[in-house]
mmCIF file of C-alpha atoms and ligand atoms in Angstrom:
data_model
loop_
_atom_site.group_PDB
_atom_site.id
_atom_site.type_symbol
_atom_site.label_atom_id
_atom_site.label_comp_id
_atom_site.label_asym_id
_atom_site.label_seq_id
_atom_site.Cartn_x
_atom_site.Cartn_y
_atom_site.Cartn_z
ATOM 1 C CA MET A 1193 0.637 -26.018 2.634
ATOM 2 C CA LYS A 1194 -1.168 -25.590 -0.522
ATOM 3 C CA THR A 1195 -2.678 -21.837 -1.102
ATOM 4 C CA LYS A 1196 -6.231 -21.852 -2.126
ATOM 5 C CA LEU A 1197 -7.089 -19.659 -5.062
ATOM 6 C CA THR A 1198 -11.010 -18.436 -5.061
ATOM 7 C CA ARG A 1199 -12.800 -15.658 -6.516
ATOM 8 C CA SER A 1200 -15.502 -16.329 -3.652
ATOM 9 C CA PRO A 1201 -15.290 -13.556 -0.700
ATOM 10 C CA LYS A 1202 -17.326 -15.959 1.519
ATOM 11 C CA VAL A 1203 -14.760 -19.000 0.853
ATOM 12 C CA ALA A 1204 -11.860 -16.693 1.782
ATOM 13 C CA ALA A 1205 -13.608 -15.157 4.640
ATOM 14 C CA GLN A 1206 -14.299 -18.718 6.239
ATOM 15 C CA ILE A 1207 -10.501 -19.319 5.668
ATOM 16 C CA LEU A 1208 -9.696 -16.265 7.612
ATOM 17 C CA LEU A 1209 -11.844 -17.250 10.389
ATOM 18 C CA LYS A 1210 -10.580 -20.629 10.751
ATOM 19 C CA GLY A 1211 -7.212 -19.000 11.352
ATOM 20 C CA GLY A 1212 -5.540 -18.813 8.022
ATOM 21 C CA ILE A 1213 -3.828 -15.944 6.399
ATOM 22 C CA VAL A 1214 -5.736 -14.604 3.239
ATOM 23 C CA ALA A 1215 -4.475 -12.082 0.778
ATOM 24 C CA PHE A 1216 -7.345 -9.998 -0.875
ATOM 25 C CA PRO A 1217 -7.499 -7.100 -3.406
ATOM 26 C CA THR A 1218 -8.331 -3.481 -2.637
ATOM 27 C CA GLU A 1219 -8.490 -0.455 -4.935
ATOM 28 C CA THR A 1220 -4.854 0.500 -3.974
ATOM 29 C CA VAL A 1221 -2.931 -2.748 -3.491
ATOM 30 C CA TYR A 1222 -3.397 -6.291 -2.314
ATOM 31 C CA GLY A 1223 -3.451 -6.842 1.420
ATOM 32 C CA LEU A 1224 -2.345 -9.853 3.571
ATOM 33 C CA GLY A 1225 -5.030 -10.035 6.175
ATOM 34 C CA ALA A 1226 -5.744 -11.760 9.698
ATOM 35 C CA SER A 1227 -8.537 -11.393 12.167
ATOM 36 C CA LEU A 1228 -7.406 -8.287 14.248
ATOM 37 C CA PHE A 1229 -8.360 -9.858 17.432
ATOM 38 C CA ASP A 1230 -6.499 -12.976 17.035
ATOM 39 C CA GLU A 1231 -3.114 -12.316 18.034
ATOM 40 C CA ALA A 1232 -1.635 -15.793 17.225
ATOM 41 C CA GLN A 1233 -2.642 -14.882 13.403
ATOM 42 C CA VAL A 1234 -1.525 -11.509 13.295
ATOM 43 C CA GLN A 1235 1.619 -13.015 14.341
ATOM 44 C CA LYS A 1236 1.823 -15.169 11.234
ATOM 45 C CA ILE A 1237 1.463 -12.145 9.099
ATOM 46 C CA PHE A 1238 4.914 -10.644 10.416
ATOM 47 C CA LEU A 1239 6.576 -14.034 10.030
ATOM 48 C CA VAL A 1240 5.528 -14.887 6.732
ATOM 49 C CA LYS A 1241 5.869 -11.352 4.971
ATOM 50 C CA GLY A 1242 9.385 -10.972 7.053
ATOM 51 C CA ARG A 1243 8.051 -7.652 8.520
ATOM 52 C CA PRO A 1244 10.010 -5.988 11.208
ATOM 53 C CA SER A 1245 7.480 -6.371 14.588
ATOM 54 C CA ASP A 1246 7.954 -2.583 14.981
ATOM 55 C CA ASN A 1247 6.189 -1.869 12.102
ATOM 56 C CA PRO A 1248 2.364 -1.473 12.698
ATOM 57 C CA LEU A 1249 -0.543 -3.116 10.458
ATOM 58 C CA ILE A 1250 -3.296 -1.171 8.856
ATOM 59 C CA ALA A 1251 -7.054 -2.156 10.182
ATOM 60 C CA HIS A 1252 -9.142 -2.894 7.499
ATOM 61 C CA VAL A 1253 -12.927 -2.310 8.318
ATOM 62 C CA SER A 1254 -16.280 -2.426 6.415
ATOM 63 C CA ASN A 1255 -18.331 -0.109 8.404
ATOM 64 C CA PHE A 1256 -18.181 2.483 11.064
ATOM 65 C CA HIS A 1257 -19.413 0.656 13.978
ATOM 66 C CA GLU A 1258 -16.145 -1.702 13.468
ATOM 67 C CA LEU A 1259 -14.169 1.791 13.376
ATOM 68 C CA GLU A 1260 -15.739 3.103 16.531
ATOM 69 C CA LEU A 1261 -14.923 -0.063 18.253
ATOM 70 C CA LEU A 1262 -11.132 0.426 17.218
ATOM 71 C CA VAL A 1263 -10.476 4.231 18.352
ATOM 72 C CA ARG A 1264 -10.847 6.191 21.651
ATOM 73 C CA SER A 1265 -12.033 9.350 19.821
ATOM 74 C CA ILE A 1266 -12.324 10.733 16.630
ATOM 75 C CA PRO A 1267 -11.506 14.453 16.608
ATOM 76 C CA PRO A 1268 -13.164 17.076 14.262
ATOM 77 C CA HIS A 1269 -10.416 16.966 11.471
ATOM 78 C CA ALA A 1270 -10.645 13.145 11.317
ATOM 79 C CA GLU A 1271 -14.487 13.363 11.214
ATOM 80 C CA GLN A 1272 -14.305 15.484 8.144
ATOM 81 C CA LEU A 1273 -11.376 13.441 6.304
ATOM 82 C CA ILE A 1274 -13.785 10.262 7.049
ATOM 83 C CA GLU A 1275 -16.904 11.902 5.529
ATOM 84 C CA ALA A 1276 -15.060 13.030 2.472
ATOM 85 C CA PHE A 1277 -13.114 9.980 1.808
ATOM 86 C CA PHE A 1278 -14.529 6.770 3.557
ATOM 87 C CA PRO A 1279 -14.683 4.414 2.088
ATOM 88 C CA GLY A 1280 -11.831 4.588 -0.226
ATOM 89 C CA ALA A 1281 -8.034 4.958 -0.823
ATOM 90 C CA LEU A 1282 -7.433 7.082 2.750
ATOM 91 C CA THR A 1283 -6.015 5.485 6.049
ATOM 92 C CA ILE A 1284 -6.369 7.719 9.059
ATOM 93 C CA VAL A 1285 -4.473 6.990 12.308
ATOM 94 C CA LEU A 1286 -6.200 7.631 15.679
ATOM 95 C CA PRO A 1287 -6.088 7.137 19.160
ATOM 96 C CA LYS A 1288 -6.580 3.387 19.615
ATOM 97 C CA SER A 1289 -9.294 1.702 21.920
ATOM 98 C CA LYS A 1290 -8.455 -0.970 24.838
ATOM 99 C CA TYR A 1291 -9.696 -3.656 22.387
ATOM 100 C CA VAL A 1292 -7.087 -3.486 19.852
ATOM 101 C CA PRO A 1293 -4.064 -6.062 20.613
ATOM 102 C CA ALA A 1294 -0.626 -4.611 21.030
ATOM 103 C CA ILE A 1295 0.755 -6.705 18.095
ATOM 104 C CA VAL A 1296 -1.293 -4.711 15.683
ATOM 105 C CA THR A 1297 -0.085 -1.493 16.378
ATOM 106 C CA ALA A 1298 3.400 -2.325 17.118
ATOM 107 C CA ASN A 1299 2.968 -1.168 20.855
ATOM 108 C CA LEU A 1300 1.974 2.437 19.380
ATOM 109 C CA GLU A 1301 -0.890 4.332 21.164
ATOM 110 C CA THR A 1302 -2.683 5.005 17.947
ATOM 111 C CA ILE A 1303 -4.269 2.767 15.099
ATOM 112 C CA ALA A 1304 -4.324 3.177 11.330
ATOM 113 C CA ILE A 1305 -7.540 2.302 9.949
ATOM 114 C CA ARG A 1306 -8.953 2.093 6.599
ATOM 115 C CA MET A 1307 -12.372 1.182 4.933
ATOM 116 C CA PRO A 1308 -11.566 0.234 1.225
ATOM 117 C CA SER A 1309 -14.201 1.107 -1.314
ATOM 118 C CA LEU A 1310 -13.845 -2.002 -3.688
ATOM 119 C CA ASN A 1311 -16.841 -4.073 -3.739
ATOM 120 C CA LEU A 1312 -15.106 -7.238 -3.383
ATOM 121 C CA THR A 1313 -13.227 -6.013 -0.795
ATOM 122 C CA GLN A 1314 -16.262 -4.766 1.178
ATOM 123 C CA THR A 1315 -18.046 -8.078 0.699
ATOM 124 C CA PHE A 1316 -15.075 -9.995 1.891
ATOM 125 C CA LEU A 1317 -14.905 -7.750 4.955
ATOM 126 C CA LYS A 1318 -18.630 -8.088 5.716
ATOM 127 C CA GLU A 1319 -18.263 -11.969 5.526
ATOM 128 C CA CYS A 1320 -15.342 -11.851 7.961
ATOM 129 C CA GLY A 1321 -17.695 -9.854 10.251
ATOM 130 C CA THR A 1322 -14.409 -8.382 12.004
ATOM 131 C CA PRO A 1323 -11.865 -5.790 11.456
ATOM 132 C CA VAL A 1324 -8.730 -7.528 9.242
ATOM 133 C CA ALA A 1325 -5.413 -6.341 10.052
ATOM 134 C CA ALA A 1326 -3.160 -6.551 6.904
ATOM 135 C CA PRO A 1327 -0.179 -4.824 5.563
ATOM 136 C CA SER A 1328 0.352 -4.665 1.729
ATOM 137 C CA ALA A 1329 0.674 -8.676 0.337
ATOM 138 C CA ASN A 1330 4.426 -8.386 -0.550
ATOM 139 C CA LEU A 1331 7.490 -9.862 0.873
ATOM 140 C CA SER A 1332 9.268 -7.130 3.118
ATOM 141 C CA GLY A 1333 11.306 -4.834 0.745
ATOM 142 C CA LYS A 1334 9.583 -5.835 -2.498
ATOM 143 C CA PRO A 1335 7.252 -3.804 -4.269
ATOM 144 C CA SER A 1336 3.498 -4.041 -3.334
ATOM 145 C CA SER A 1337 1.408 -6.471 -5.125
ATOM 146 C CA THR A 1338 -1.341 -5.122 -7.379
ATOM 147 C CA SER A 1339 -2.419 -8.537 -9.115
ATOM 148 C CA TRP A 1340 -3.365 -11.816 -7.529
ATOM 149 C CA LYS A 1341 -0.553 -13.145 -9.534
ATOM 150 C CA ALA A 1342 2.189 -10.938 -8.080
ATOM 151 C CA VAL A 1343 0.920 -12.072 -4.657
ATOM 152 C CA ARG A 1344 1.313 -15.828 -5.556
ATOM 153 C CA GLU A 1345 4.954 -15.286 -6.843
ATOM 154 C CA ASP A 1346 5.762 -13.865 -3.220
ATOM 155 C CA PHE A 1347 3.369 -16.023 -0.988
ATOM 156 C CA ASP A 1348 2.478 -19.327 -2.961
ATOM 157 C CA GLY A 1349 2.690 -22.126 -0.392
ATOM 158 C CA LYS A 1350 3.155 -19.800 2.535
ATOM 159 C CA ILE A 1351 -0.222 -18.518 3.012
ATOM 160 C CA GLU A 1352 -3.813 -20.192 3.290
ATOM 161 C CA CYS A 1353 -5.680 -18.465 0.740
ATOM 162 C CA ILE A 1354 -5.531 -15.579 -2.124
ATOM 163 C CA LEU A 1355 -8.960 -13.864 -2.841
ATOM 164 C CA LYS A 1356 -8.645 -13.349 -6.698
ATOM 165 C CA GLY A 1357 -9.865 -10.044 -7.875
ATOM 166 C CA ASP A 1358 -8.939 -7.447 -10.492
ATOM 167 C CA GLU A 1359 -5.707 -5.643 -11.054
ATOM 168 C CA SER A 1360 -5.740 -2.785 -8.385
ATOM 169 C CA GLU A 1361 -7.060 0.302 -9.898
ATOM 170 C CA PHE A 1362 -4.554 2.897 -8.180
ATOM 171 C CA GLY A 1363 -1.611 0.630 -7.641
ATOM 172 C CA LEU A 1364 -0.080 2.802 -5.142
ATOM 173 C CA GLU A 1365 -0.927 2.262 -1.576
ATOM 174 C CA SER A 1366 -3.444 4.350 0.404
ATOM 175 C CA THR A 1367 -2.652 7.868 1.856
ATOM 176 C CA VAL A 1368 -1.797 7.508 5.572
ATOM 177 C CA VAL A 1369 -2.792 10.653 7.629
ATOM 178 C CA ASP A 1370 -2.331 11.070 11.375
ATOM 179 C CA CYS A 1371 -5.256 12.549 12.750
ATOM 180 C CA SER A 1372 -4.208 12.078 16.632
ATOM 181 C CA VAL A 1373 -2.515 15.346 16.276
ATOM 182 C CA SER A 1374 -4.055 18.615 15.049
ATOM 183 C CA PRO A 1375 -3.737 19.916 12.431
ATOM 184 C CA PRO A 1376 -3.288 16.356 10.747
ATOM 185 C CA VAL A 1377 -0.100 15.323 9.293
ATOM 186 C CA VAL A 1378 0.397 13.249 6.143
ATOM 187 C CA LEU A 1379 2.838 10.387 7.072
ATOM 188 C CA ARG A 1380 2.767 8.578 3.657
ATOM 189 C CA THR A 1381 1.828 10.284 0.371
ATOM 190 C CA GLY A 1382 -0.576 7.757 -1.752
ATOM 191 C CA ALA A 1383 -3.350 7.353 -3.616
ATOM 192 C CA ILE A 1384 -5.176 10.520 -2.583
ATOM 193 C CA SER A 1385 -3.292 13.671 -2.943
ATOM 194 C CA LEU A 1386 -2.415 16.440 -0.744
ATOM 195 C CA GLU A 1387 -4.206 18.711 -2.668
ATOM 196 C CA GLU A 1388 -7.421 16.633 -2.324
ATOM 197 C CA LEU A 1389 -7.133 16.567 1.583
ATOM 198 C CA GLN A 1390 -6.438 19.930 1.749
ATOM 199 C CA ARG A 1391 -9.643 20.577 0.117
ATOM 200 C CA VAL A 1392 -11.362 19.228 2.993
ATOM 201 C CA VAL A 1393 -8.923 20.186 5.930
ATOM 202 C CA PRO A 1394 -6.934 23.152 4.301
ATOM 203 C CA GLU A 1395 -4.385 22.837 7.383
ATOM 204 C CA THR A 1396 -3.230 19.150 6.367
ATOM 205 C CA GLN A 1397 0.408 18.971 6.345
ATOM 206 C CA LEU A 1398 3.322 16.969 4.796
ATOM 207 C CA SER A 1399 5.372 15.167 7.413
ATOM 208 C CA THR A 1400 8.466 17.343 7.823
ATOM 209 C CA SER A 1401 10.524 15.124 10.114
ATOM 210 C CA PRO A 1402 13.208 12.659 8.034
ATOM 211 C CA ALA A 1403 11.453 9.262 7.833
ATOM 212 C CA GLN A 1404 14.218 7.550 10.249
ATOM 213 C CA HIS A 1405 13.495 10.232 12.809
ATOM 214 C CA ALA A 1406 9.794 9.761 12.465
ATOM 215 C CA PRO A 1407 8.355 7.503 15.449
ATOM 216 C CA LYS A 1408 5.083 8.515 14.145
ATOM 217 C CA SER A 1409 5.635 6.464 10.889
ATOM 218 C CA PRO A 1410 7.799 3.616 11.789
ATOM 219 C CA GLY A 1411 7.188 1.952 8.351
ATOM 220 C CA MET A 1412 8.877 4.676 6.619
ATOM 221 C CA LYS A 1413 12.518 4.000 7.794
ATOM 222 C CA TYR A 1414 12.603 0.724 6.166
ATOM 223 C CA ARG A 1415 13.599 -0.010 2.537
ATOM 224 C CA HIS A 1416 10.445 -0.243 0.477
ATOM 225 C CA TYR A 1417 8.895 -1.050 -3.174
ATOM 226 C CA ALA A 1418 12.395 -1.870 -4.443
ATOM 227 C CA PRO A 1419 12.894 -4.372 -7.231
ATOM 228 C CA GLU A 1420 16.331 -6.272 -7.842
ATOM 229 C CA ALA A 1421 17.023 -4.073 -10.769
ATOM 230 C CA GLU A 1422 18.818 -0.865 -10.212
ATOM 231 C CA VAL A 1423 16.127 2.011 -10.652
ATOM 232 C CA LYS A 1424 17.307 5.187 -12.083
ATOM 233 C CA ILE A 1425 15.139 8.515 -12.077
ATOM 234 C CA LEU A 1426 15.251 10.016 -15.912
ATOM 235 C CA GLU A 1427 15.580 13.466 -16.747
ATOM 236 C CA ASP A 1428 16.043 13.143 -20.255
ATOM 237 C CA PHE A 1429 17.050 10.607 -22.976
ATOM 238 C CA SER A 1430 20.461 11.725 -23.488
ATOM 239 C CA ASP A 1431 23.249 9.225 -22.200
ATOM 240 C CA VAL A 1432 20.768 6.423 -21.534
ATOM 241 C CA ASP A 1433 21.438 2.663 -22.265
ATOM 242 C CA TYR A 1434 18.797 1.512 -24.420
ATOM 243 C CA LYS A 1435 19.397 -2.208 -23.281
ATOM 244 C CA SER A 1436 17.892 -1.270 -20.372
ATOM 245 C CA ALA A 1437 13.996 -1.182 -19.235
ATOM 246 C CA TYR A 1438 12.202 2.292 -19.144
ATOM 247 C CA ILE A 1439 8.771 3.291 -17.679
ATOM 248 C CA GLY A 1440 7.367 6.530 -18.213
ATOM 249 C CA ILE A 1441 4.965 8.975 -19.818
ATOM 250 C CA SER A 1442 7.104 10.496 -22.729
ATOM 251 C CA ASN A 1443 7.777 8.570 -25.775
ATOM 252 C CA PRO A 1444 11.499 7.459 -25.983
ATOM 253 C CA PRO A 1445 13.339 8.613 -29.182
ATOM 254 C CA LYS A 1446 14.417 4.978 -29.960
ATOM 255 C CA PRO A 1447 12.865 1.890 -28.214
ATOM 256 C CA PHE A 1448 14.276 0.206 -24.902
ATOM 257 C CA ALA A 1449 14.818 -3.653 -24.495
ATOM 258 C CA HIS A 1450 11.900 -3.335 -22.437
ATOM 259 C CA GLN A 1451 9.493 -0.651 -21.856
ATOM 260 C CA LYS A 1452 5.968 0.919 -20.900
ATOM 261 C CA VAL A 1453 5.108 4.186 -21.978
ATOM 262 C CA CYS A 1454 1.968 5.114 -20.113
ATOM 263 C CA CYS A 1455 -1.085 7.292 -21.159
ATOM 264 C CA SER A 1456 -1.502 9.400 -18.036
ATOM 265 C CA LEU A 1457 -0.020 9.894 -14.517
ATOM 266 C CA SER A 1458 -2.780 7.357 -13.014
ATOM 267 C CA ASP A 1459 -1.764 4.956 -15.641
ATOM 268 C CA TYR A 1460 1.928 5.492 -14.537
ATOM 269 C CA ALA A 1461 1.099 4.890 -11.061
ATOM 270 C CA ARG A 1462 -1.057 2.051 -11.943
ATOM 271 C CA SER A 1463 1.522 0.280 -13.617
ATOM 272 C CA LEU A 1464 4.789 0.804 -11.609
ATOM 273 C CA TYR A 1465 4.781 -1.848 -9.338
ATOM 274 C CA ALA A 1466 3.912 -4.678 -11.907
ATOM 275 C CA PHE A 1467 6.505 -3.132 -14.124
ATOM 276 C CA PHE A 1468 9.249 -3.253 -11.445
ATOM 277 C CA ARG A 1469 8.165 -7.076 -11.012
ATOM 278 C CA GLU A 1470 8.238 -7.898 -14.905
ATOM 279 C CA CYS A 1471 11.575 -6.462 -15.272
ATOM 280 C CA ASP A 1472 13.053 -8.721 -12.384
ATOM 281 C CA ALA A 1473 11.310 -11.626 -13.937
ATOM 282 C CA HIS A 1474 13.189 -11.135 -17.324
ATOM 283 C CA GLN A 1475 16.398 -10.174 -15.048
ATOM 284 C CA PHE A 1476 17.039 -6.658 -16.301
ATOM 285 C CA LYS A 1477 19.787 -4.935 -14.488
ATOM 286 C CA ARG A 1478 18.519 -1.178 -14.849
ATOM 287 C CA ILE A 1479 15.081 0.222 -14.825
ATOM 288 C CA TYR A 1480 14.986 4.172 -15.969
ATOM 289 C CA CYS A 1481 11.808 5.807 -14.558
ATOM 290 C CA GLU A 1482 10.881 9.242 -15.802
ATOM 291 C CA ARG A 1483 10.609 11.952 -13.257
ATOM 292 C CA VAL A 1484 7.144 13.509 -13.260
ATOM 293 C CA PRO A 1485 6.139 16.867 -11.320
ATOM 294 C CA GLU A 1486 5.749 16.322 -7.763
ATOM 295 C CA ARG A 1487 2.042 17.543 -7.513
ATOM 296 C CA GLY A 1488 -1.223 15.589 -7.066
ATOM 297 C CA LEU A 1489 -0.604 11.912 -8.036
ATOM 298 C CA GLY A 1490 3.059 12.883 -8.706
ATOM 299 C CA LEU A 1491 4.164 13.183 -5.277
ATOM 300 C CA ALA A 1492 3.161 9.969 -4.026
ATOM 301 C CA LEU A 1493 4.565 8.363 -7.494
ATOM 302 C CA MET A 1494 7.946 10.198 -7.090
ATOM 303 C CA ASP A 1495 8.209 9.148 -3.570
ATOM 304 C CA ARG A 1496 8.006 5.362 -4.395
ATOM 305 C CA ILE A 1497 10.481 5.861 -7.357
ATOM 306 C CA ARG A 1498 13.143 7.648 -5.237
ATOM 307 C CA LYS A 1499 12.490 5.083 -2.300
ATOM 308 C CA ALA A 1500 13.179 2.104 -5.178
ATOM 309 C CA ALA A 1501 16.039 4.088 -6.404
ATOM 310 C CA GLU A 1502 17.671 4.445 -2.827
ATOM 311 C CA LYS A 1503 20.060 1.237 -2.618
HETATM 312 O O1 TXA B 2569 -3.213 0.793 0.426
HETATM 313 C C1 TXA B 2569 -2.634 0.411 1.420
HETATM 314 O O2 TXA B 2569 -2.466 1.041 2.294
HETATM 315 C C2 TXA B 2569 -2.442 -1.089 1.825
HETATM 316 C C3 TXA B 2569 -3.753 -1.854 1.640
HETATM 317 C C4 TXA B 2569 -3.724 -3.393 1.807
HETATM 318 O O3 TXA B 2569 -4.780 -1.469 2.477
HETATM 319 N N1 TXA B 2569 -1.919 -1.251 3.082
HETATM 320 C C5 TXA B 2569 -0.455 -1.127 3.156
HETATM 321 O O4 TXA B 2569 0.023 -1.498 4.241
HETATM 322 O O5 TXA B 2569 0.128 -0.381 2.384
HETATM 323 P P1 TXA B 2569 1.582 -1.625 4.773
HETATM 324 O O6 TXA B 2569 1.583 -2.128 6.120
HETATM 325 O O7 TXA B 2569 2.251 -1.854 3.631
HETATM 326 O O8 TXA B 2569 1.624 -0.066 5.293
HETATM 327 C C6 TXA B 2569 1.160 0.544 6.404
HETATM 328 C C7 TXA B 2569 1.651 1.806 6.731
HETATM 329 C C8 TXA B 2569 3.422 1.556 7.276
HETATM 330 O O9 TXA B 2569 4.003 2.546 6.667
HETATM 331 C C9 TXA B 2569 3.015 1.763 8.596
HETATM 332 O O10 TXA B 2569 4.267 2.112 9.537
HETATM 333 C C10 TXA B 2569 1.872 2.860 8.760
HETATM 334 O O11 TXA B 2569 1.164 2.488 7.446
HETATM 335 N N2 TXA B 2569 1.252 2.661 10.166
HETATM 336 C C11 TXA B 2569 0.582 1.895 10.484
HETATM 337 N N3 TXA B 2569 -0.069 1.939 11.557
HETATM 338 C C12 TXA B 2569 0.312 3.233 12.092
HETATM 339 C C13 TXA B 2569 0.258 3.953 13.106
HETATM 340 N N4 TXA B 2569 -0.575 3.672 14.376
HETATM 341 N N5 TXA B 2569 1.080 5.257 13.062
HETATM 342 C C14 TXA B 2569 1.751 5.714 12.223
HETATM 343 N N6 TXA B 2569 1.770 4.905 11.287
HETATM 344 C C15 TXA B 2569 1.280 3.637 11.073
HETATM 345 MG MG1 MG B 2570 3.717 -2.335 2.660
#
């Protein structure tokens, strides 16, 4: 199969509506989309990504009408979060309506929904005219894609189309909040911080159950975000091997063989996955990631680094 590269959201939408799998940019990471109501097309996503069938997808919508079609009810806390963070980098989990095919939600009674804010994504979703089911556009277990080139590395010749956009602004996945329970529970930390959520709904909690025991967030039990190289969390620069790769905010006392010194926490988050992919391309054996305080964006960033370091 030849994968079409296009900058036209209209062309990409037409391919999706004809049954093709289309990767598209969002402000968090790139997604791998199928028409949500087309079960055969959604099935293709699981196959091409190598995704376990018990790990549900996110419904991407362009308007509130689509959102309402997919859910049974919107409790008050969900309403407040939607009001504050839609469109944007927040995904909320709500009781699903009868219209949602079981394959999308891996048989769960809930559905995860997000309304991306990136203009190009909105135009694409509007052209589709239907909710788009999409996981992150990476092979299962690999770091998410933050550029169309990363998507092409994983899926060239395997999907019908890549909608080319800029590099993702956040570079980390959306925050997933379960609003089918009260108070809301953060199932996956992400681009929107816990502190930001708590400013709107102060009772919002972090999920306390260990990932492998949390049936509410099936995706979290799988290995994620990992490059081929060994990832090490760096506490300080004593005893490091400078022939390795390094990413962080601090300037190292002497240069590593390959390094990215980020100018801020958000730059660190934005650059992490692309750096992982770059290090694999150069066949580095080890990547040091500087530890950052686990507050604000630092919580999601350390979650991803820790998962990449678990082998
Ligand atoms: O930023 C993002 O969220 C990107 C862009 C493309 O939107 N998408 C993304 O999708 O990261 P994915 O499939 O890689 O991660 C979705 C996460 C998984 O951990 C999955 O288990 C969880 O959301 N999830 C999906 N539906 C759920 C549900 N009904 N209940 C609980 N967790 C759910
Ligand atoms: Mg993913």
